[in-house]
Amino acid sequence: MEKNQQALRRSGLGVCAISYDSREVLKAFADRSQITIPLLADPNSVIIRAFGILNTTVPIGQMAYGVPYPGSFLVNEQRVVVAKFFEDDYRDRYSVGTLLIRQFGSPLNTRQTTIQQDHLTIKTYASTDSTFSGSRISLIVEIQLMDMVHIYAPGVHGYLPLKWTLIPSEGFNAHPLSYPQSSTLFLPAIKEQVPVYEGTVRLIQDVSINPNSQSLLKALDSSKELMIGGSLQYQACDEKICYLPQTVPLKWVVKIQELDRQRAPEHLRRENQIQR
């Protein structure tokens, strides 16, 4: 969130983070990591309980008691929650770029690759160029079809439907991919109706970077970058001709940053534990 403040503001968003830690613990973290966004202290988990996100799997008496379930709320100017993004595992976090992509369709000016094909143009990018282990990011494929050209959507029979496949890797776990709504095209020559895509097609595939540092390390190159490979299959047709099916290789490169694992000074940790 710190790194993406400007992109958030361009989308008309302010940003803050809330934690069950004390003000002193948050200040120590902010000073060490040069965090300038507001960090809100809720040491007795009053606000956390008010939002109904207290992690009830942590028993009373444990140091982590009072921690919330990890997630993000999007609140409008009328103080109404308009969207929320929560995870099952505290190590699996939606990245800011993914929130923007999902809610506003706005990329963070990330690195883009353009692939020119005979009947369409493919543009690929990720919601962020750098992230941490456990982060959930989005991979995007945008297809711009030429005029009077269509490709077939999933569910078609007798033709090759659009299909995006990722190469399995220890570096990430892929979430289910949902294809956008297709339109129906009538083919007079064979008197059939088929599901197709025309114009611009946008696919979004979420992946979670492996939170297991040892497994993740095996998938990184010497520059601590994760290469995510895949392919896009499609069959393009115009009013007269159905062209040969195509398979286009795709690639995304994401820099994996080191997590800040340093704890607050011991005297602050003791104080924070006493407060809870």
GROMACS .gro file of C-alpha atoms in nm:
model
  276
    1MET     CA    1   0.000   0.000   0.000
    2GLU     CA    2   0.286   0.236   0.075
    3LYS     CA    3   0.441   0.187  -0.268
    4ASN     CA    4   0.109   0.227  -0.448
    5GLN     CA    5  -0.022   0.538  -0.276
    6GLN     CA    6  -0.019   0.747  -0.593
    7ALA     CA    7  -0.205   0.484  -0.795
    8LEU     CA    8  -0.465   0.458  -0.520
    9ARG     CA    9  -0.513   0.833  -0.513
   10ARG     CA   10  -0.550   0.840  -0.892
   11SER     CA   11  -0.841   0.601  -0.843
   12GLY     CA   12  -0.993   0.840  -0.589
   13LEU     CA   13  -0.898   0.630  -0.289
   14GLY     CA   14  -0.742   0.710   0.044
   15VAL     CA   15  -0.572   0.431   0.232
   16CYS     CA   16  -0.503   0.327   0.590
   17ALA     CA   17  -0.424   0.006   0.774
   18ILE     CA   18  -0.556  -0.109   1.110
   19SER     CA   19  -0.387  -0.351   1.348
   20TYR     CA   20  -0.440  -0.488   1.696
   21ASP     CA   21  -0.091  -0.362   1.788
   22SER     CA   22  -0.025  -0.061   2.010
   23ARG     CA   23   0.068   0.283   1.877
   24GLU     CA   24   0.424   0.228   1.997
   25VAL     CA   25   0.461  -0.100   1.808
   26LEU     CA   26   0.315   0.054   1.491
   27LYS     CA   27   0.543   0.357   1.520
   28ALA     CA   28   0.849   0.136   1.556
   29PHE     CA   29   0.744  -0.057   1.244
   30ALA     CA   30   0.662   0.259   1.046
   31ASP     CA   31   0.994   0.423   1.136
   32ARG     CA   32   1.192   0.111   1.046
   33SER     CA   33   1.013   0.048   0.717
   34GLN     CA   34   0.956   0.416   0.623
   35ILE     CA   35   0.578   0.376   0.617
   36THR     CA   36   0.389   0.703   0.569
   37ILE     CA   37   0.031   0.581   0.526
   38PRO     CA   38  -0.186   0.606   0.840
   39LEU     CA   39  -0.152   0.305   1.068
   40LEU     CA   40  -0.442   0.281   1.311
   41ALA     CA   41  -0.388   0.115   1.650
   42ASP     CA   42  -0.669  -0.097   1.792
   43PRO     CA   43  -0.489  -0.266   2.085
   44ASN     CA   44  -0.809  -0.393   2.247
   45SER     CA   45  -0.960  -0.499   1.913
   46VAL     CA   46  -1.264  -0.274   1.963
   47ILE     CA   47  -1.291  -0.175   1.595
   48ILE     CA   48  -1.196  -0.526   1.485
   49ARG     CA   49  -1.488  -0.667   1.683
   50ALA     CA   50  -1.723  -0.394   1.557
   51PHE     CA   51  -1.652  -0.501   1.200
   52GLY     CA   52  -1.706  -0.867   1.292
   53ILE     CA   53  -1.360  -0.977   1.179
   54LEU     CA   54  -1.204  -1.095   1.507
   55ASN     CA   55  -1.011  -1.416   1.440
   56THR     CA   56  -1.198  -1.656   1.666
   57THR     CA   57  -0.954  -1.942   1.596
   58VAL     CA   58  -0.697  -1.781   1.829
   59PRO     CA   59  -0.762  -1.882   2.192
   60ILE     CA   60  -0.781  -1.620   2.467
   61GLY     CA   61  -0.447  -1.591   2.644
   62GLN     CA   62  -0.231  -1.641   2.336
   63MET     CA   63  -0.017  -1.349   2.221
   64ALA     CA   64  -0.201  -1.334   1.889
   65TYR     CA   65  -0.545  -1.313   2.051
   66GLY     CA   66  -0.726  -1.009   1.913
   67VAL     CA   67  -0.584  -1.032   1.562
   68PRO     CA   68  -0.839  -0.986   1.279
   69TYR     CA   69  -0.900  -1.209   0.982
   70PRO     CA   70  -0.684  -1.062   0.703
   71GLY     CA   71  -0.868  -0.856   0.449
   72SER     CA   72  -0.954  -0.518   0.302
   73PHE     CA   73  -1.266  -0.301   0.299
   74LEU     CA   74  -1.350  -0.042   0.036
   75VAL     CA   75  -1.559   0.235   0.191
   76ASN     CA   76  -1.725   0.518  -0.003
   77GLU     CA   77  -1.767   0.881   0.098
   78GLN     CA   78  -2.096   0.797   0.271
   79ARG     CA   79  -1.909   0.550   0.496
   80VAL     CA   80  -2.075   0.255   0.327
   81VAL     CA   81  -1.872  -0.060   0.262
   82VAL     CA   82  -1.901  -0.120  -0.113
   83ALA     CA   83  -1.656  -0.411  -0.143
   84LYS     CA   84  -1.451  -0.639   0.076
   85PHE     CA   85  -1.169  -0.879   0.001
   86PHE     CA   86  -1.087  -1.146   0.258
   87GLU     CA   87  -0.866  -1.454   0.259
   88ASP     CA   88  -0.888  -1.792   0.429
   89ASP     CA   89  -0.519  -1.792   0.522
   90TYR     CA   90  -0.336  -1.496   0.680
   91ARG     CA   91  -0.041  -1.570   0.450
   92ASP     CA   92  -0.258  -1.526   0.139
   93ARG     CA   93  -0.311  -1.151   0.089
   94TYR     CA   94  -0.476  -0.961  -0.195
   95SER     CA   95  -0.224  -0.715  -0.339
   96VAL     CA   96  -0.325  -0.352  -0.392
   97GLY     CA   97  -0.293  -0.399  -0.767
   98THR     CA   98  -0.539  -0.690  -0.759
   99LEU     CA   99  -0.791  -0.482  -0.562
  100LEU     CA  100  -0.768  -0.205  -0.824
  101ILE     CA  101  -0.797  -0.449  -1.113
  102ARG     CA  102  -1.097  -0.625  -0.960
  103GLN     CA  103  -1.283  -0.313  -0.850
  104PHE     CA  104  -1.185  -0.052  -1.108
  105GLY     CA  105  -1.009  -0.234  -1.390
  106SER     CA  106  -0.709  -0.006  -1.334
  107PRO     CA  107  -0.354  -0.137  -1.375
  108LEU     CA  108  -0.064   0.015  -1.182
  109ASN     CA  109   0.140   0.113  -1.489
  110THR     CA  110   0.305  -0.226  -1.482
  111ARG     CA  111   0.527  -0.381  -1.746
  112GLN     CA  112   0.325  -0.482  -2.055
  113THR     CA  113   0.391  -0.721  -2.342
  114THR     CA  114   0.214  -0.689  -2.677
  115ILE     CA  115   0.187  -0.983  -2.917
  116GLN     CA  116   0.063  -0.913  -3.268
  117GLN     CA  117  -0.120  -1.199  -3.439
  118ASP     CA  118  -0.280  -1.210  -3.783
  119HIS     CA  119  -0.633  -1.143  -3.663
  120LEU     CA  120  -0.592  -1.000  -3.315
  121THR     CA  121  -0.354  -0.833  -3.071
  122ILE     CA  122  -0.275  -0.980  -2.729
  123LYS     CA  123  -0.155  -0.762  -2.442
  124THR     CA  124  -0.039  -0.917  -2.115
  125TYR     CA  125   0.054  -0.762  -1.782
  126ALA     CA  126   0.029  -0.829  -1.409
  127SER     CA  127  -0.139  -0.622  -1.138
  128THR     CA  128   0.209  -0.559  -0.995
  129ASP     CA  129   0.568  -0.609  -1.109
  130SER     CA  130   0.693  -0.692  -0.759
  131THR     CA  131   0.533  -0.858  -0.460
  132PHE     CA  132   0.592  -1.077  -0.155
  133SER     CA  133   0.542  -1.441  -0.071
  134GLY     CA  134   0.179  -1.504   0.019
  135SER     CA  135   0.048  -1.216  -0.193
  136ARG     CA  136  -0.242  -1.270  -0.428
  137ILE     CA  137  -0.185  -1.096  -0.760
  138SER     CA  138  -0.369  -1.085  -1.093
  139LEU     CA  139  -0.241  -1.180  -1.436
  140ILE     CA  140  -0.425  -1.009  -1.720
  141VAL     CA  141  -0.467  -1.101  -2.086
  142GLU     CA  142  -0.637  -0.844  -2.310
  143ILE     CA  143  -0.737  -0.950  -2.661
  144GLN     CA  144  -0.826  -0.693  -2.926
  145LEU     CA  145  -0.990  -0.855  -3.226
  146MET     CA  146  -0.990  -0.704  -3.574
  147ASP     CA  147  -1.322  -0.582  -3.718
  148MET     CA  148  -1.555  -0.860  -3.835
  149VAL     CA  149  -1.341  -1.124  -3.658
  150HIS     CA  150  -1.456  -1.344  -3.372
  151ILE     CA  151  -1.309  -1.620  -3.157
  152TYR     CA  152  -1.507  -1.897  -2.994
  153ALA     CA  153  -1.597  -1.895  -2.626
  154PRO     CA  154  -1.598  -2.190  -2.384
  155GLY     CA  155  -1.900  -2.410  -2.441
  156VAL     CA  156  -1.876  -2.411  -2.820
  157HIS     CA  157  -1.896  -2.746  -3.004
  158GLY     CA  158  -1.703  -2.829  -3.319
  159TYR     CA  159  -1.459  -2.538  -3.286
  160LEU     CA  160  -1.165  -2.464  -3.058
  161PRO     CA  161  -1.275  -2.239  -2.771
  162LEU     CA  162  -1.059  -1.974  -2.609
  163LYS     CA  163  -0.844  -2.139  -2.343
  164TRP     CA  164  -0.581  -1.988  -2.112
  165THR     CA  165  -0.347  -2.235  -1.942
  166LEU     CA  166  -0.072  -2.171  -1.686
  167ILE     CA  167   0.232  -2.394  -1.650
  168PRO     CA  168   0.235  -2.542  -1.296
  169SER     CA  169   0.512  -2.414  -1.069
  170GLU     CA  170   0.617  -2.436  -0.705
  171GLY     CA  171   0.624  -2.058  -0.709
  172PHE     CA  172   0.249  -2.000  -0.711
  173ASN     CA  173  -0.096  -2.149  -0.676
  174ALA     CA  174  -0.353  -2.060  -0.943
  175HIS     CA  175  -0.710  -1.971  -0.848
  176PRO     CA  176  -1.005  -2.073  -1.069
  177LEU     CA  177  -1.033  -1.873  -1.390
  178SER     CA  178  -1.372  -1.733  -1.489
  179TYR     CA  179  -1.419  -1.642  -1.854
  180PRO     CA  180  -1.620  -1.329  -1.937
  181GLN     CA  181  -1.975  -1.344  -2.068
  182SER     CA  182  -1.985  -1.427  -2.438
  183SER     CA  183  -2.229  -1.319  -2.708
  184THR     CA  184  -2.422  -1.544  -2.945
  185LEU     CA  185  -2.349  -1.546  -3.316
  186PHE     CA  186  -2.575  -1.703  -3.579
  187LEU     CA  187  -2.392  -1.885  -3.859
  188PRO     CA  188  -2.627  -1.887  -4.160
  189ALA     CA  189  -2.422  -2.139  -4.360
  190ILE     CA  190  -2.475  -2.413  -4.104
  191LYS     CA  191  -2.778  -2.261  -3.930
  192GLU     CA  192  -2.616  -2.274  -3.588
  193GLN     CA  193  -2.583  -2.036  -3.296
  194VAL     CA  194  -2.242  -2.035  -3.130
  195PRO     CA  195  -2.091  -1.850  -2.828
  196VAL     CA  196  -1.821  -1.606  -2.940
  197TYR     CA  197  -1.611  -1.310  -2.834
  198GLU     CA  198  -1.580  -0.999  -3.050
  199GLY     CA  199  -1.409  -0.665  -3.004
  200THR     CA  200  -1.214  -0.658  -2.677
  201VAL     CA  201  -1.185  -0.956  -2.442
  202ARG     CA  202  -1.027  -0.925  -2.098
  203LEU     CA  203  -0.925  -1.227  -1.891
  204ILE     CA  204  -0.809  -1.207  -1.528
  205GLN     CA  205  -0.632  -1.496  -1.357
  206ASP     CA  206  -0.546  -1.465  -0.988
  207VAL     CA  207  -0.244  -1.648  -0.849
  208SER     CA  208  -0.115  -1.663  -0.493
  209ILE     CA  209   0.261  -1.655  -0.449
  210ASN     CA  210   0.368  -1.958  -0.247
  211PRO     CA  211   0.396  -1.858   0.122
  212ASN     CA  212   0.644  -2.140   0.179
  213SER     CA  213   0.978  -1.963   0.138
  214GLN     CA  214   1.176  -2.281   0.069
  215SER     CA  215   0.942  -2.400  -0.207
  216LEU     CA  216   0.921  -2.050  -0.351
  217LEU     CA  217   1.299  -2.015  -0.358
  218LYS     CA  218   1.326  -2.318  -0.586
  219ALA     CA  219   1.113  -2.143  -0.847
  220LEU     CA  220   1.308  -1.814  -0.849
  221ASP     CA  221   1.597  -1.726  -1.075
  222SER     CA  222   1.924  -1.568  -0.957
  223SER     CA  223   1.762  -1.222  -0.960
  224LYS     CA  224   1.484  -1.337  -0.722
  225GLU     CA  225   1.233  -1.315  -1.005
  226LEU     CA  226   0.947  -1.557  -1.062
  227MET     CA  227   0.867  -1.649  -1.421
  228ILE     CA  228   0.505  -1.747  -1.475
  229GLY     CA  229   0.453  -1.920  -1.807
  230GLY     CA  230   0.142  -2.019  -1.994
  231SER     CA  231  -0.033  -2.030  -2.328
  232LEU     CA  232  -0.343  -1.898  -2.499
  233GLN     CA  233  -0.536  -2.113  -2.747
  234TYR     CA  234  -0.800  -1.977  -2.983
  235GLN     CA  235  -0.956  -2.013  -3.326
  236ALA     CA  236  -1.031  -1.693  -3.518
  237CYS     CA  237  -1.295  -1.667  -3.789
  238ASP     CA  238  -1.440  -1.392  -4.005
  239GLU     CA  239  -1.756  -1.389  -4.217
  240LYS     CA  240  -1.610  -1.629  -4.473
  241ILE     CA  241  -1.317  -1.822  -4.328
  242CYS     CA  242  -1.235  -2.009  -4.008
  243TYR     CA  243  -0.859  -1.998  -3.969
  244LEU     CA  244  -0.633  -2.263  -3.821
  245PRO     CA  245  -0.631  -2.283  -3.440
  246GLN     CA  246  -0.344  -2.097  -3.274
  247THR     CA  247  -0.145  -2.151  -2.954
  248VAL     CA  248   0.045  -1.845  -2.828
  249PRO     CA  249   0.305  -1.876  -2.547
  250LEU     CA  250   0.269  -1.620  -2.266
  251LYS     CA  251   0.502  -1.508  -1.988
  252TRP     CA  252   0.496  -1.283  -1.683
  253VAL     CA  253   0.797  -1.194  -1.467
  254VAL     CA  254   0.740  -1.084  -1.107
  255LYS     CA  255   1.009  -0.968  -0.865
  256ILE     CA  256   0.977  -1.132  -0.522
  257GLN     CA  257   1.075  -0.903  -0.235
  258GLU     CA  258   1.191  -1.003   0.110
  259LEU     CA  259   0.934  -0.985   0.389
  260ASP     CA  260   1.006  -0.766   0.689
  261ARG     CA  261   1.029  -1.030   0.962
  262GLN     CA  262   1.189  -0.809   1.226
  263ARG     CA  263   0.980  -0.787   1.542
  264ALA     CA  264   0.914  -0.482   1.753
  265PRO     CA  265   1.158  -0.412   2.041
  266GLU     CA  266   1.109  -0.656   2.327
  267HIS     CA  267   0.987  -0.398   2.578
  268LEU     CA  268   0.713  -0.294   2.336
  269ARG     CA  269   0.612  -0.654   2.278
  270ARG     CA  270   0.572  -0.712   2.652
  271GLU     CA  271   0.371  -0.394   2.690
  272ASN     CA  272   0.150  -0.485   2.400
  273GLN     CA  273   0.086  -0.831   2.544
  274ILE     CA  274  -0.006  -0.688   2.884
  275GLN     CA  275  -0.260  -0.456   2.722
  276ARG     CA  276  -0.438  -0.753   2.569
   0.00000   0.00000   0.00000
